[in-house]
XYZ file of C-alpha atoms in Angstrom:
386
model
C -46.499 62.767 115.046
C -45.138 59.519 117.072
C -47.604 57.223 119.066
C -47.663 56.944 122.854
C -45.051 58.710 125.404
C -42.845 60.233 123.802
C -40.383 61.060 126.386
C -39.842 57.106 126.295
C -38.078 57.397 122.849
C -34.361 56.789 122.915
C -32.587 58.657 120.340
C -29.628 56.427 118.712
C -28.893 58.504 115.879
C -29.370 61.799 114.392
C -28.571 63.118 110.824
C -29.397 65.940 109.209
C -31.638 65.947 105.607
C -29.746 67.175 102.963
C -32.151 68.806 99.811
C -31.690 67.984 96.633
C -32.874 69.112 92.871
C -31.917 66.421 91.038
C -32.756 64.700 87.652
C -31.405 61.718 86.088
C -29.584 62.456 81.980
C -32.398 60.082 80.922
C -35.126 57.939 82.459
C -34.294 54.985 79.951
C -31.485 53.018 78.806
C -32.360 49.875 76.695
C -34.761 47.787 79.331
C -33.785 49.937 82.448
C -36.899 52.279 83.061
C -36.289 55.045 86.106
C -39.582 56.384 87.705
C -40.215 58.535 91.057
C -36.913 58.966 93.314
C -34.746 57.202 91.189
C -35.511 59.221 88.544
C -35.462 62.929 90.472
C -35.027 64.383 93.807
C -36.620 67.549 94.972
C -37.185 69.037 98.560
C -40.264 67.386 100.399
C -42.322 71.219 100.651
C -45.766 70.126 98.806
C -45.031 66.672 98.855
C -44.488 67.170 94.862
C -42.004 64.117 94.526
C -44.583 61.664 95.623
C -46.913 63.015 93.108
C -44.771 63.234 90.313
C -43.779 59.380 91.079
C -46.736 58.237 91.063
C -47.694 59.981 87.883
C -44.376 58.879 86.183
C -45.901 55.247 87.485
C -49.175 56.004 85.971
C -48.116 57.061 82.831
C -45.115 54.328 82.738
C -47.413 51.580 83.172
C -49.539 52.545 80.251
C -46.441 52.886 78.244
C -45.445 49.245 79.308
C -48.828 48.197 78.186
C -48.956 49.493 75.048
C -45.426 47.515 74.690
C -45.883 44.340 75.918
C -49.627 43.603 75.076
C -50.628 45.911 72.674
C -47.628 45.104 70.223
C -46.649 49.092 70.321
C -43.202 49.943 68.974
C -40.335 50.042 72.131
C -40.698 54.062 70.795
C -43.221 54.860 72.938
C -40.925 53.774 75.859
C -38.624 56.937 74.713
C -41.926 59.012 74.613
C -42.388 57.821 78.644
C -38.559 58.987 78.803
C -38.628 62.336 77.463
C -42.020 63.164 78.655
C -41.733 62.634 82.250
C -38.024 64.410 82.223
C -39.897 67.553 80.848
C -42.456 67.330 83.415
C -39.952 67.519 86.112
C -37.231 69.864 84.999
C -40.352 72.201 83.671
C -43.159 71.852 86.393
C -42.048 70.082 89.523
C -38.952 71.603 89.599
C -39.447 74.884 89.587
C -42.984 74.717 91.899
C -41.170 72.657 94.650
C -38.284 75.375 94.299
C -40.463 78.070 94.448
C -42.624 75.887 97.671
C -38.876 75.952 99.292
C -38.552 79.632 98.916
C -41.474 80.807 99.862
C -41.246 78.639 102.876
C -37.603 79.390 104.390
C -37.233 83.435 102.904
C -36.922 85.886 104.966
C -37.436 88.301 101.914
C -40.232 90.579 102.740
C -41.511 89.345 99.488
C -41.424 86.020 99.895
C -42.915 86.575 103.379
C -45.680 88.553 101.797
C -46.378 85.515 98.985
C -46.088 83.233 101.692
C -48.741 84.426 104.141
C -51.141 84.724 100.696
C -50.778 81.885 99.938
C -51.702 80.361 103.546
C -54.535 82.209 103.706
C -55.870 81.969 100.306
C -55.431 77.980 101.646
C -57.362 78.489 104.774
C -60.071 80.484 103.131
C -63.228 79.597 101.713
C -62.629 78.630 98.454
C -64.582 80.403 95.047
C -64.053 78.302 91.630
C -61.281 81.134 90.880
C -59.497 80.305 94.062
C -58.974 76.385 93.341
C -58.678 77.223 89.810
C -55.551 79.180 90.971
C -54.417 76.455 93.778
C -55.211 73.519 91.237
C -54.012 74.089 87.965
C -49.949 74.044 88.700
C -50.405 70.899 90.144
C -52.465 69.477 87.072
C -49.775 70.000 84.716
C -47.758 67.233 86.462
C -50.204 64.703 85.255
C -49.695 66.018 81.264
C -48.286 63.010 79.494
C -49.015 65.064 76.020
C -45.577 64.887 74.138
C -46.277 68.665 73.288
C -45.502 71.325 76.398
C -48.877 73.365 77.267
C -49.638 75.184 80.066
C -52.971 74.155 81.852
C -54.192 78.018 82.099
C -53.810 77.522 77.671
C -57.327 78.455 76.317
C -58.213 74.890 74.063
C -60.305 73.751 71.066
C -61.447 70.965 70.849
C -62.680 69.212 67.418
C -65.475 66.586 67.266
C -66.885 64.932 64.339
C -70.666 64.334 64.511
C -71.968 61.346 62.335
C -75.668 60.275 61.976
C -76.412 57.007 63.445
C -76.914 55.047 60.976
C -80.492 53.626 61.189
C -81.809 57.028 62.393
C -83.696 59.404 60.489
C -82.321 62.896 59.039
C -84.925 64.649 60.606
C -84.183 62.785 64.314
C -80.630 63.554 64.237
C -81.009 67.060 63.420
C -83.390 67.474 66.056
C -81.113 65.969 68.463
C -77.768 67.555 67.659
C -78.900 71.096 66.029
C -81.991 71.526 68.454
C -81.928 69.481 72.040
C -78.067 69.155 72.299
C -77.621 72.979 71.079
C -80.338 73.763 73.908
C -78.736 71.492 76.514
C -75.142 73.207 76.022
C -76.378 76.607 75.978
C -78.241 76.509 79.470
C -75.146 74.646 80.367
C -73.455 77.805 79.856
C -76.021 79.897 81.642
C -75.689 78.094 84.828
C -71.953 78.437 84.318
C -70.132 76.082 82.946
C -66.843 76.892 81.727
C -67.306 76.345 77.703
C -66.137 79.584 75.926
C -67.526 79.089 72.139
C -69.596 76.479 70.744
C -69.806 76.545 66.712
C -71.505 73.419 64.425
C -69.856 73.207 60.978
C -72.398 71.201 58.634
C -70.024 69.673 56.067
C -71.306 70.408 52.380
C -69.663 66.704 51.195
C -67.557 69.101 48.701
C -65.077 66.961 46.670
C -61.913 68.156 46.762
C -59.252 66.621 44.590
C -55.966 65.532 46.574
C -57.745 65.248 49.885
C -59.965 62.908 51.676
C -63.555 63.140 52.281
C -64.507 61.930 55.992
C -68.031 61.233 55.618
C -69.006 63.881 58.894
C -72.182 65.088 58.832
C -70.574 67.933 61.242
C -67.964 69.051 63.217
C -67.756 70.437 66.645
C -66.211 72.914 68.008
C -66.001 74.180 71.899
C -63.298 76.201 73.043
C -62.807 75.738 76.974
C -60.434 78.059 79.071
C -58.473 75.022 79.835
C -57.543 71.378 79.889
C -58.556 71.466 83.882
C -61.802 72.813 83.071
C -62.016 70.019 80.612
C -61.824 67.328 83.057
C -63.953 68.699 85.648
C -66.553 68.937 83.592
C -66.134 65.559 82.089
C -66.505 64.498 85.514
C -69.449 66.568 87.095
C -72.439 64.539 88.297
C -74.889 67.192 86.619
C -73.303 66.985 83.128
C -73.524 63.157 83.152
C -76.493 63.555 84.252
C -78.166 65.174 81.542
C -76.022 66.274 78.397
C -73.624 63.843 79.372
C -75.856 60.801 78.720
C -77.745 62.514 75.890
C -76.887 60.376 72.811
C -77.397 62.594 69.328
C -74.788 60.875 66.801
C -72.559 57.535 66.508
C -69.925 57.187 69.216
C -66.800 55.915 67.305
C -66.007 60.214 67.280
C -62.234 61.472 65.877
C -61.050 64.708 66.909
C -58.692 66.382 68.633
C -57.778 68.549 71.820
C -56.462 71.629 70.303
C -53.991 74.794 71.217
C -54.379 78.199 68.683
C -51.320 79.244 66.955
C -52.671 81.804 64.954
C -55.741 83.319 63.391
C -55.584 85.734 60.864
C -59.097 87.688 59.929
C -59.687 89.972 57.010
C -62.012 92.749 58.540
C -64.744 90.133 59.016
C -67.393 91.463 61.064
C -67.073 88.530 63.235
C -64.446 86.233 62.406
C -65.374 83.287 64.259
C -68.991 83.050 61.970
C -67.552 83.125 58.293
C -69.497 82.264 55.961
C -67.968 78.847 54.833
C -64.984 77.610 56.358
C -62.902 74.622 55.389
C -61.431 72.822 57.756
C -58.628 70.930 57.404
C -57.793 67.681 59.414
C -53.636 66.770 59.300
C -53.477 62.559 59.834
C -50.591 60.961 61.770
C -48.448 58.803 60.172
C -47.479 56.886 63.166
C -48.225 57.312 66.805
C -45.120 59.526 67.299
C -45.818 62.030 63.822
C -45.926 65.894 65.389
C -45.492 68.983 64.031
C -42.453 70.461 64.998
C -42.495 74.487 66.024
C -40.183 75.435 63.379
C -42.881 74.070 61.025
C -46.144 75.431 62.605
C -43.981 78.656 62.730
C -43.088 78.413 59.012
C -46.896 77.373 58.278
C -48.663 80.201 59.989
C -46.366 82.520 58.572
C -46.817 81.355 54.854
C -50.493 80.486 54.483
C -51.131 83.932 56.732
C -49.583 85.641 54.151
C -51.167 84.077 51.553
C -54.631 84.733 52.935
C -53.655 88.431 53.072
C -53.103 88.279 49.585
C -55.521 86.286 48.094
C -58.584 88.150 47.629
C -60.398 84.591 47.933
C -59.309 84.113 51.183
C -61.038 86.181 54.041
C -58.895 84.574 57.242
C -56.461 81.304 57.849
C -56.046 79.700 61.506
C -54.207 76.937 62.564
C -54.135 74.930 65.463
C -51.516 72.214 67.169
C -52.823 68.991 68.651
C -52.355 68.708 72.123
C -54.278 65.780 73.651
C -52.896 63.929 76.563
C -51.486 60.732 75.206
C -53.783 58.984 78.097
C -57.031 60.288 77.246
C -58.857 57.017 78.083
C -58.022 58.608 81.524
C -59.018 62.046 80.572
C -62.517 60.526 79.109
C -63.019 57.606 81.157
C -66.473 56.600 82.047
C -68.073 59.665 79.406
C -69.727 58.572 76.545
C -66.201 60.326 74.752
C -64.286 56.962 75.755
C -64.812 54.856 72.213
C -63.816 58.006 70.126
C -60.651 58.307 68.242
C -58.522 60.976 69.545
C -54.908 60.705 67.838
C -55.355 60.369 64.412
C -54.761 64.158 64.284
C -51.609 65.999 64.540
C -53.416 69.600 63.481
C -56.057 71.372 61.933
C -56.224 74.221 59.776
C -59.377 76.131 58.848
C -59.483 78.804 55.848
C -62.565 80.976 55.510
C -64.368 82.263 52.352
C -67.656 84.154 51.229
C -68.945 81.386 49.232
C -68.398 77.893 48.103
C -67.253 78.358 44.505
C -64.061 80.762 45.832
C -63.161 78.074 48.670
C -62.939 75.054 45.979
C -61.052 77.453 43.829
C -58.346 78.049 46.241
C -58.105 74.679 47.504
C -57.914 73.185 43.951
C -54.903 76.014 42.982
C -53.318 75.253 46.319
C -53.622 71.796 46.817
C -49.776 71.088 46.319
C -48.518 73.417 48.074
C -51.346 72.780 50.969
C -50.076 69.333 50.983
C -46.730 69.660 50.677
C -46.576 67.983 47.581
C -48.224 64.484 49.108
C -45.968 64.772 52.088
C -49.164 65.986 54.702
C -52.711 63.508 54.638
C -55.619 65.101 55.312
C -59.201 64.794 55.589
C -60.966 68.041 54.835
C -64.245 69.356 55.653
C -66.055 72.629 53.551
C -68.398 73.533 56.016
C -71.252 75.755 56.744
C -70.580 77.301 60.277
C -73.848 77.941 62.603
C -72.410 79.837 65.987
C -74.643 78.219 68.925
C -72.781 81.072 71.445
Protein backbone atom coordinates (compact mmCIF):
# COMPACT_ATOMS: atom_id res chain seq x y z
CA UNK A 1 0.00 0.00 0.00
CA UNK A 2 3.21 2.44 0.50
CA UNK A 3 5.15 3.86 -2.59
CA UNK A 4 8.69 2.87 -3.52
CA UNK A 5 11.13 0.45 -1.36
CA UNK A 6 9.73 -0.38 1.31
CA UNK A 7 12.44 -1.93 3.21
CA UNK A 8 13.73 1.84 3.31
CA UNK A 9 10.92 2.77 5.82
CA UNK A 10 12.08 3.44 9.33
CA UNK A 11 9.58 2.59 11.83
CA UNK A 12 9.51 5.33 14.81
CA UNK A 13 6.44 4.33 16.39
CA UNK A 14 3.93 1.70 16.63
CA UNK A 15 0.44 1.66 18.34
CA UNK A 16 -2.12 -0.50 18.22
CA UNK A 17 -5.98 0.61 16.85
CA UNK A 18 -8.32 0.39 19.41
CA UNK A 19 -12.32 -0.19 17.96
CA UNK A 20 -14.86 1.65 19.02
CA UNK A 21 -18.96 1.79 18.84
CA UNK A 22 -19.56 4.97 19.87
CA UNK A 23 -22.34 7.68 19.62
CA UNK A 24 -22.51 11.06 20.94
CA UNK A 25 -26.06 11.78 23.71
CA UNK A 26 -26.98 14.27 20.95
CA UNK A 27 -25.57 15.70 17.73
CA UNK A 28 -26.74 19.34 18.76
CA UNK A 29 -26.49 21.67 21.51
CA UNK A 30 -27.66 25.30 20.79
CA UNK A 31 -25.18 26.32 17.64
CA UNK A 32 -22.75 23.29 18.13
CA UNK A 33 -23.69 20.78 15.24
CA UNK A 34 -21.61 17.18 15.46
CA UNK A 35 -21.37 15.28 12.07
CA UNK A 36 -19.13 12.12 10.95
CA UNK A 37 -16.38 11.08 13.69
CA UNK A 38 -17.24 13.52 16.07
CA UNK A 39 -20.49 12.46 16.14
CA UNK A 40 -19.87 8.33 16.18
CA UNK A 41 -17.15 5.87 16.02
CA UNK A 42 -17.47 2.45 14.57
CA UNK A 43 -14.78 -0.16 13.39
CA UNK A 44 -13.34 0.69 9.82
CA UNK A 45 -14.81 -3.08 8.20
CA UNK A 46 -17.02 -1.55 5.15
CA UNK A 47 -15.71 1.71 5.46
CA UNK A 48 -19.39 2.58 6.93
CA UNK A 49 -18.13 5.65 9.07
CA UNK A 50 -17.00 7.52 6.05
CA UNK A 51 -20.30 7.00 4.51
CA UNK A 52 -22.41 7.79 7.23
CA UNK A 53 -20.25 11.20 7.59
CA UNK A 54 -20.64 12.19 4.60
CA UNK A 55 -24.34 11.56 4.58
CA UNK A 56 -24.73 13.27 8.04
CA UNK A 57 -22.78 16.22 5.87
CA UNK A 58 -25.21 15.90 3.12
CA UNK A 59 -28.16 15.97 4.96
CA UNK A 60 -26.65 18.68 7.59
CA UNK A 61 -25.96 21.05 4.96
CA UNK A 62 -29.47 21.04 3.66
CA UNK A 63 -30.65 21.48 7.14
CA UNK A 64 -28.29 24.60 7.46
CA UNK A 65 -29.83 25.84 4.32
CA UNK A 66 -33.14 25.65 5.04
CA UNK A 67 -31.98 27.76 8.31
CA UNK A 68 -29.98 30.33 7.24
CA UNK A 69 -31.44 31.18 3.72
CA UNK A 70 -34.61 29.76 3.54
CA UNK A 71 -35.87 31.43 6.90
CA UNK A 72 -36.78 27.67 8.28
CA UNK A 73 -37.44 27.43 12.01
CA UNK A 74 -33.86 26.39 14.10
CA UNK A 75 -36.43 23.02 14.49
CA UNK A 76 -35.34 21.48 11.66
CA UNK A 77 -31.76 21.61 13.11
CA UNK A 78 -33.23 19.09 15.95
CA UNK A 79 -34.78 17.05 13.01
CA UNK A 80 -30.83 16.83 11.53
CA UNK A 81 -30.10 15.80 15.33
CA UNK A 82 -32.39 13.08 15.94
CA UNK A 83 -32.40 11.80 12.48
CA UNK A 84 -28.86 11.12 11.90
CA UNK A 85 -28.53 9.57 15.70
CA UNK A 86 -31.23 7.00 14.54
CA UNK A 87 -29.44 6.28 11.47
CA UNK A 88 -26.41 5.29 13.31
CA UNK A 89 -27.49 3.54 16.46
CA UNK A 90 -30.21 1.67 13.99
CA UNK A 91 -28.30 1.01 10.63
CA UNK A 92 -24.60 1.68 10.81
CA UNK A 93 -24.24 0.32 13.96
CA UNK A 94 -25.40 -2.78 13.85
CA UNK A 95 -24.10 -3.51 9.89
CA UNK A 96 -20.48 -2.41 10.81
CA UNK A 97 -20.94 -4.77 13.98
CA UNK A 98 -22.19 -7.43 12.14
CA UNK A 99 -19.08 -6.51 9.09
CA UNK A 100 -16.69 -6.98 12.36
CA UNK A 101 -18.10 -10.32 13.17
CA UNK A 102 -18.33 -11.83 10.26
CA UNK A 103 -14.83 -10.78 9.57
CA UNK A 104 -12.77 -11.87 12.85
CA UNK A 105 -15.31 -15.18 13.99
CA UNK A 106 -14.11 -18.16 14.11
CA UNK A 107 -17.79 -19.45 14.56
CA UNK A 108 -18.43 -21.96 11.92
CA UNK A 109 -21.35 -19.76 11.27
CA UNK A 110 -19.91 -16.76 10.89
CA UNK A 111 -17.26 -18.48 8.73
CA UNK A 112 -20.01 -19.92 6.63
CA UNK A 113 -21.81 -16.15 6.24
CA UNK A 114 -18.55 -14.88 5.66
CA UNK A 115 -17.33 -16.90 2.68
CA UNK A 116 -21.17 -16.12 1.16
CA UNK A 117 -20.89 -13.18 1.36
CA UNK A 118 -17.33 -12.97 -0.51
CA UNK A 119 -18.46 -14.86 -3.08
CA UNK A 120 -21.84 -13.55 -3.65
CA UNK A 121 -19.25 -10.22 -3.96
CA UNK A 122 -17.02 -11.80 -6.47
CA UNK A 123 -19.82 -13.22 -8.51
CA UNK A 124 -21.62 -12.02 -11.35
CA UNK A 125 -24.16 -10.02 -10.15
CA UNK A 126 -28.32 -10.63 -11.09
CA UNK A 127 -30.67 -7.50 -10.05
CA UNK A 128 -31.56 -9.83 -6.88
CA UNK A 129 -27.94 -10.04 -5.95
CA UNK A 130 -27.25 -6.09 -5.73
CA UNK A 131 -30.67 -5.70 -4.56
CA UNK A 132 -29.45 -7.83 -1.57
CA UNK A 133 -25.74 -6.15 -1.40
CA UNK A 134 -27.35 -2.56 -1.93
CA UNK A 135 -30.23 -1.98 0.02
CA UNK A 136 -28.54 -2.05 3.78
CA UNK A 137 -26.35 0.43 2.67
CA UNK A 138 -29.23 2.72 1.20
CA UNK A 139 -30.89 3.09 4.39
CA UNK A 140 -27.92 5.19 5.64
CA UNK A 141 -28.84 7.89 3.26
CA UNK A 142 -32.79 7.99 4.79
CA UNK A 143 -33.13 11.46 6.21
CA UNK A 144 -37.14 10.64 6.51
CA UNK A 145 -37.96 11.55 10.23
CA UNK A 146 -40.09 8.24 10.17
CA UNK A 147 -37.88 4.73 10.52
CA UNK A 148 -38.55 2.41 7.29
CA UNK A 149 -36.74 -0.26 6.13
CA UNK A 150 -35.60 0.01 2.39
CA UNK A 151 -36.89 -3.76 1.59
CA UNK A 152 -40.70 -1.81 2.89
CA UNK A 153 -43.10 -2.36 -0.11
CA UNK A 154 -44.27 1.72 -0.87
CA UNK A 155 -47.18 3.71 -2.35
CA UNK A 156 -46.79 6.37 -3.72
CA UNK A 157 -49.70 9.12 -4.35
CA UNK A 158 -49.70 11.56 -7.32
CA UNK A 159 -52.22 14.04 -8.22
CA UNK A 160 -52.81 14.42 -11.98
CA UNK A 161 -54.19 17.91 -13.09
CA UNK A 162 -55.10 18.92 -16.72
CA UNK A 163 -52.92 21.49 -18.13
CA UNK A 164 -54.69 24.14 -18.29
CA UNK A 165 -54.94 25.29 -21.96
CA UNK A 166 -55.22 21.64 -23.12
CA UNK A 167 -58.17 19.97 -24.26
CA UNK A 168 -60.26 17.20 -22.21
CA UNK A 169 -60.01 14.94 -24.89
CA UNK A 170 -55.84 15.50 -25.20
CA UNK A 171 -55.28 14.91 -21.66
CA UNK A 172 -57.22 11.86 -21.45
CA UNK A 173 -55.52 10.52 -24.30
CA UNK A 174 -52.28 11.22 -22.80
CA UNK A 175 -52.68 10.10 -19.20
CA UNK A 176 -55.56 7.26 -19.54
CA UNK A 177 -54.24 5.96 -23.02
CA UNK A 178 -50.29 6.70 -23.99
CA UNK A 179 -49.00 7.05 -20.34
CA UNK A 180 -51.21 3.86 -19.21
CA UNK A 181 -49.53 2.10 -22.39
CA UNK A 182 -46.03 3.43 -21.67
CA UNK A 183 -46.13 2.10 -17.89
CA UNK A 184 -47.54 -1.14 -18.69
CA UNK A 185 -44.76 -2.26 -21.29
CA UNK A 186 -42.60 -0.70 -18.70
CA UNK A 187 -43.63 -3.45 -16.59
CA UNK A 188 -43.28 -6.10 -19.24
CA UNK A 189 -39.72 -5.44 -19.83
CA UNK A 190 -39.37 -5.47 -16.06
CA UNK A 191 -39.44 -2.74 -14.25
CA UNK A 192 -40.00 -2.99 -10.71
CA UNK A 193 -43.63 -1.16 -10.32
CA UNK A 194 -45.99 -3.59 -8.43
CA UNK A 195 -49.65 -1.92 -8.99
CA UNK A 196 -50.62 0.94 -10.97
CA UNK A 197 -54.40 2.20 -10.27
CA UNK A 198 -55.94 5.85 -11.76
CA UNK A 199 -58.62 7.24 -9.42
CA UNK A 200 -60.77 9.82 -11.58
CA UNK A 201 -62.06 12.19 -8.88
CA UNK A 202 -65.99 12.68 -9.22
CA UNK A 203 -65.52 16.62 -7.78
CA UNK A 204 -68.03 15.25 -4.92
CA UNK A 205 -68.62 18.02 -2.30
CA UNK A 206 -68.12 16.97 0.87
CA UNK A 207 -68.98 19.22 3.76
CA UNK A 208 -66.01 19.70 6.38
CA UNK A 209 -63.32 18.82 3.89
CA UNK A 210 -61.49 20.36 1.08
CA UNK A 211 -61.90 19.82 -2.51
CA UNK A 212 -58.35 19.70 -4.39
CA UNK A 213 -59.35 20.37 -7.80
CA UNK A 214 -57.41 16.76 -9.18
CA UNK A 215 -58.63 15.53 -12.10
CA UNK A 216 -56.91 12.11 -10.76
CA UNK A 217 -54.80 10.49 -8.55
CA UNK A 218 -52.04 8.05 -8.96
CA UNK A 219 -51.18 5.32 -7.49
CA UNK A 220 -47.96 2.84 -8.01
CA UNK A 221 -46.87 0.65 -5.42
CA UNK A 222 -43.00 -0.20 -5.87
CA UNK A 223 -41.22 -3.00 -3.78
CA UNK A 224 -39.08 -0.32 -2.39
CA UNK A 225 -37.67 3.13 -1.91
CA UNK A 226 -34.28 1.69 -3.77
CA UNK A 227 -36.25 0.58 -6.58
CA UNK A 228 -37.68 4.02 -6.55
CA UNK A 229 -34.55 5.76 -7.21
CA UNK A 230 -33.13 3.54 -9.70
CA UNK A 231 -35.73 3.91 -11.73
CA UNK A 232 -35.95 7.60 -11.37
CA UNK A 233 -32.57 7.46 -12.61
CA UNK A 234 -32.49 4.89 -15.58
CA UNK A 235 -31.49 6.31 -18.97
CA UNK A 236 -34.47 4.28 -20.67
CA UNK A 237 -37.21 5.68 -18.38
CA UNK A 238 -36.05 9.27 -19.03
CA UNK A 239 -35.90 8.44 -22.11
CA UNK A 240 -39.30 7.75 -22.94
CA UNK A 241 -42.00 7.82 -20.04
CA UNK A 242 -39.76 9.87 -18.21
CA UNK A 243 -39.95 12.88 -20.57
CA UNK A 244 -43.55 12.14 -21.57
CA UNK A 245 -45.49 15.20 -20.30
CA UNK A 246 -49.51 14.24 -19.77
CA UNK A 247 -50.65 16.79 -16.87
CA UNK A 248 -49.32 20.11 -15.02
CA UNK A 249 -46.08 19.63 -13.11
CA UNK A 250 -46.66 21.56 -9.80
CA UNK A 251 -47.83 17.54 -8.55
CA UNK A 252 -48.58 16.94 -4.44
CA UNK A 253 -48.35 13.59 -3.16
CA UNK A 254 -46.71 11.52 -1.07
CA UNK A 255 -44.24 8.45 -0.66
CA UNK A 256 -46.27 6.09 1.30
CA UNK A 257 -45.81 2.89 3.85
CA UNK A 258 -49.29 0.50 4.41
CA UNK A 259 -50.45 0.19 7.88
CA UNK A 260 -53.42 -1.61 7.30
CA UNK A 261 -56.09 -2.63 4.85
CA UNK A 262 -59.12 -4.06 5.83
CA UNK A 263 -61.46 -5.71 2.86
CA UNK A 264 -64.99 -6.92 3.19
CA UNK A 265 -65.03 -10.13 0.91
CA UNK A 266 -64.45 -7.91 -2.14
CA UNK A 267 -63.64 -9.93 -5.01
CA UNK A 268 -60.66 -7.87 -5.51
CA UNK A 269 -60.05 -5.34 -3.04
CA UNK A 270 -57.66 -3.20 -4.68
CA UNK A 271 -60.58 -2.34 -7.70
CA UNK A 272 -63.62 -1.15 -5.48
CA UNK A 273 -65.97 0.37 -6.94
CA UNK A 274 -65.56 4.01 -5.59
CA UNK A 275 -63.03 4.78 -3.18
CA UNK A 276 -62.48 7.98 -1.28
CA UNK A 277 -59.38 8.95 -0.59
CA UNK A 278 -58.42 10.94 2.00
CA UNK A 279 -55.35 13.37 1.99
CA UNK A 280 -54.15 14.41 5.94
CA UNK A 281 -52.30 18.21 5.51
CA UNK A 282 -49.31 19.17 7.69
CA UNK A 283 -49.57 21.80 9.88
CA UNK A 284 -45.99 22.66 9.94
CA UNK A 285 -42.97 21.03 8.45
CA UNK A 286 -42.44 18.88 11.60
CA UNK A 287 -46.59 17.64 11.98
CA UNK A 288 -46.38 13.48 11.96
CA UNK A 289 -48.49 11.02 13.02
CA UNK A 290 -47.31 9.41 15.92
CA UNK A 291 -47.64 5.27 16.10
CA UNK A 292 -49.79 5.33 19.03
CA UNK A 293 -52.19 7.31 16.79
CA UNK A 294 -51.97 5.39 13.43
CA UNK A 295 -52.33 2.38 15.86
CA UNK A 296 -55.44 3.87 17.53
CA UNK A 297 -56.73 4.96 13.88
CA UNK A 298 -56.48 1.67 12.11
CA UNK A 299 -57.94 0.03 14.91
CA UNK A 300 -61.10 2.34 15.17
CA UNK A 301 -62.08 3.16 11.59
CA UNK A 302 -61.25 -0.85 10.86
CA UNK A 303 -63.77 -1.56 13.13
CA UNK A 304 -66.05 0.72 12.00
CA UNK A 305 -65.84 -0.47 8.41
CA UNK A 306 -66.63 -3.97 9.74
CA UNK A 307 -69.65 -2.66 11.03
CA UNK A 308 -70.99 -0.36 8.80
CA UNK A 309 -72.76 -2.07 6.14
CA UNK A 310 -71.81 1.13 3.92
CA UNK A 311 -68.41 0.54 4.20
CA UNK A 312 -66.86 -2.41 2.12
CA UNK A 313 -62.90 -1.88 3.30
CA UNK A 314 -60.72 1.08 5.16
CA UNK A 315 -56.76 1.40 4.57
CA UNK A 316 -54.47 3.72 5.80
CA UNK A 317 -51.17 4.66 5.00
CA UNK A 318 -48.11 6.74 6.85
CA UNK A 319 -46.06 9.25 4.90
CA UNK A 320 -42.67 8.38 4.55
CA UNK A 321 -40.83 10.58 2.02
CA UNK A 322 -37.24 11.41 2.50
CA UNK A 323 -37.14 14.92 3.81
CA UNK A 324 -34.51 15.53 0.75
CA UNK A 325 -36.50 14.48 -2.06
CA UNK A 326 -35.16 17.23 -4.39
CA UNK A 327 -32.29 14.62 -4.17
CA UNK A 328 -34.49 11.66 -4.53
CA UNK A 329 -36.22 13.46 -7.77
CA UNK A 330 -33.55 15.52 -9.03
CA UNK A 331 -33.27 16.06 -12.69
CA UNK A 332 -37.05 13.99 -13.31
CA UNK A 333 -39.74 15.91 -14.40
CA UNK A 334 -41.06 14.96 -10.39
CA UNK A 335 -38.62 17.87 -9.13
CA UNK A 336 -41.34 21.01 -9.09
CA UNK A 337 -43.99 18.76 -7.31
CA UNK A 338 -45.03 19.20 -3.79
CA UNK A 339 -44.14 16.32 -1.72
CA UNK A 340 -44.73 17.26 2.13
CA UNK A 341 -47.88 18.70 2.42
CA UNK A 342 -49.04 15.19 3.45
CA UNK A 343 -48.60 13.47 6.65
CA UNK A 344 -51.14 10.36 5.54
CA UNK A 345 -53.77 9.12 3.53
CA UNK A 346 -56.68 7.13 4.16
CA UNK A 347 -58.90 5.53 1.53
CA UNK A 348 -62.52 4.00 2.40
CA UNK A 349 -64.27 1.96 -0.27
CA UNK A 350 -68.01 1.73 -1.17
CA UNK A 351 -70.44 0.21 -3.89
CA UNK A 352 -71.73 3.44 -5.01
CA UNK A 353 -71.54 7.12 -4.62
CA UNK A 354 -74.70 7.91 -2.66
CA UNK A 355 -73.45 5.31 0.41
CA UNK A 356 -69.78 6.94 0.35
CA UNK A 357 -71.25 10.68 0.82
CA UNK A 358 -73.51 9.19 3.40
CA UNK A 359 -70.81 7.93 5.55
CA UNK A 360 -68.54 10.69 5.13
CA UNK A 361 -71.29 13.28 5.93
CA UNK A 362 -72.32 11.04 9.38
CA UNK A 363 -68.63 10.70 10.09
CA UNK A 364 -67.16 13.79 9.30
CA UNK A 365 -66.45 14.75 13.05
CA UNK A 366 -65.26 12.01 14.14
CA UNK A 367 -63.10 11.56 10.69
CA UNK A 368 -61.70 14.85 11.53
CA UNK A 369 -61.25 14.76 14.87
CA UNK A 370 -63.53 17.37 15.52
CA UNK A 371 -61.44 20.11 13.20
CA UNK A 372 -58.24 18.93 14.75
CA UNK A 373 -57.01 16.81 11.21
CA UNK A 374 -57.17 19.05 7.51
CA UNK A 375 -57.77 17.23 4.72
CA UNK A 376 -58.31 17.31 1.16
CA UNK A 377 -60.45 14.44 -0.02
CA UNK A 378 -60.92 12.82 -3.23
CA UNK A 379 -64.32 10.37 -4.15
CA UNK A 380 -62.92 8.62 -6.87
CA UNK A 381 -63.65 6.19 -9.54
CA UNK A 382 -60.73 3.59 -9.51
CA UNK A 383 -59.60 2.11 -13.12
CA UNK A 384 -56.73 -0.75 -12.26
CA UNK A 385 -54.08 -0.27 -15.26
CA UNK A 386 -52.20 -3.73 -13.70
Amino acid sequence: MLPGDTNQIVWEAMAPYKLHQRCAETFRKGNTLLAGDAAHLNNPIGAFGLTTGLLDAAHLIESLIQVLLENADSSVLDQYAEIRRSIFLERTNPLSTQNLIRARSNDPLNVQDREDFFRMLTMEKDAATILKVALPDYALSSTSKTTFATYEELTWFISVTKIDDWTNEKFTHEYKVVHASMTRQGKEHGAPTRHYTQYKNLFEDIPGAKQPGWNYVTSLVFPNMFLIHAGLQDAGYRATAGSHIFCRLDQQGCLTRKILTYSKGQENPNSPAIRVLLFHERCSSTDEFSRDWLESRAARFSADAKSDSRVQGYSLWQDITPKNSRYLFKDTLFEPGHWHEFKGVEAFDFTEVTSAKGFLSSRMNDITEDGAQTMRIVVSQPDVIF
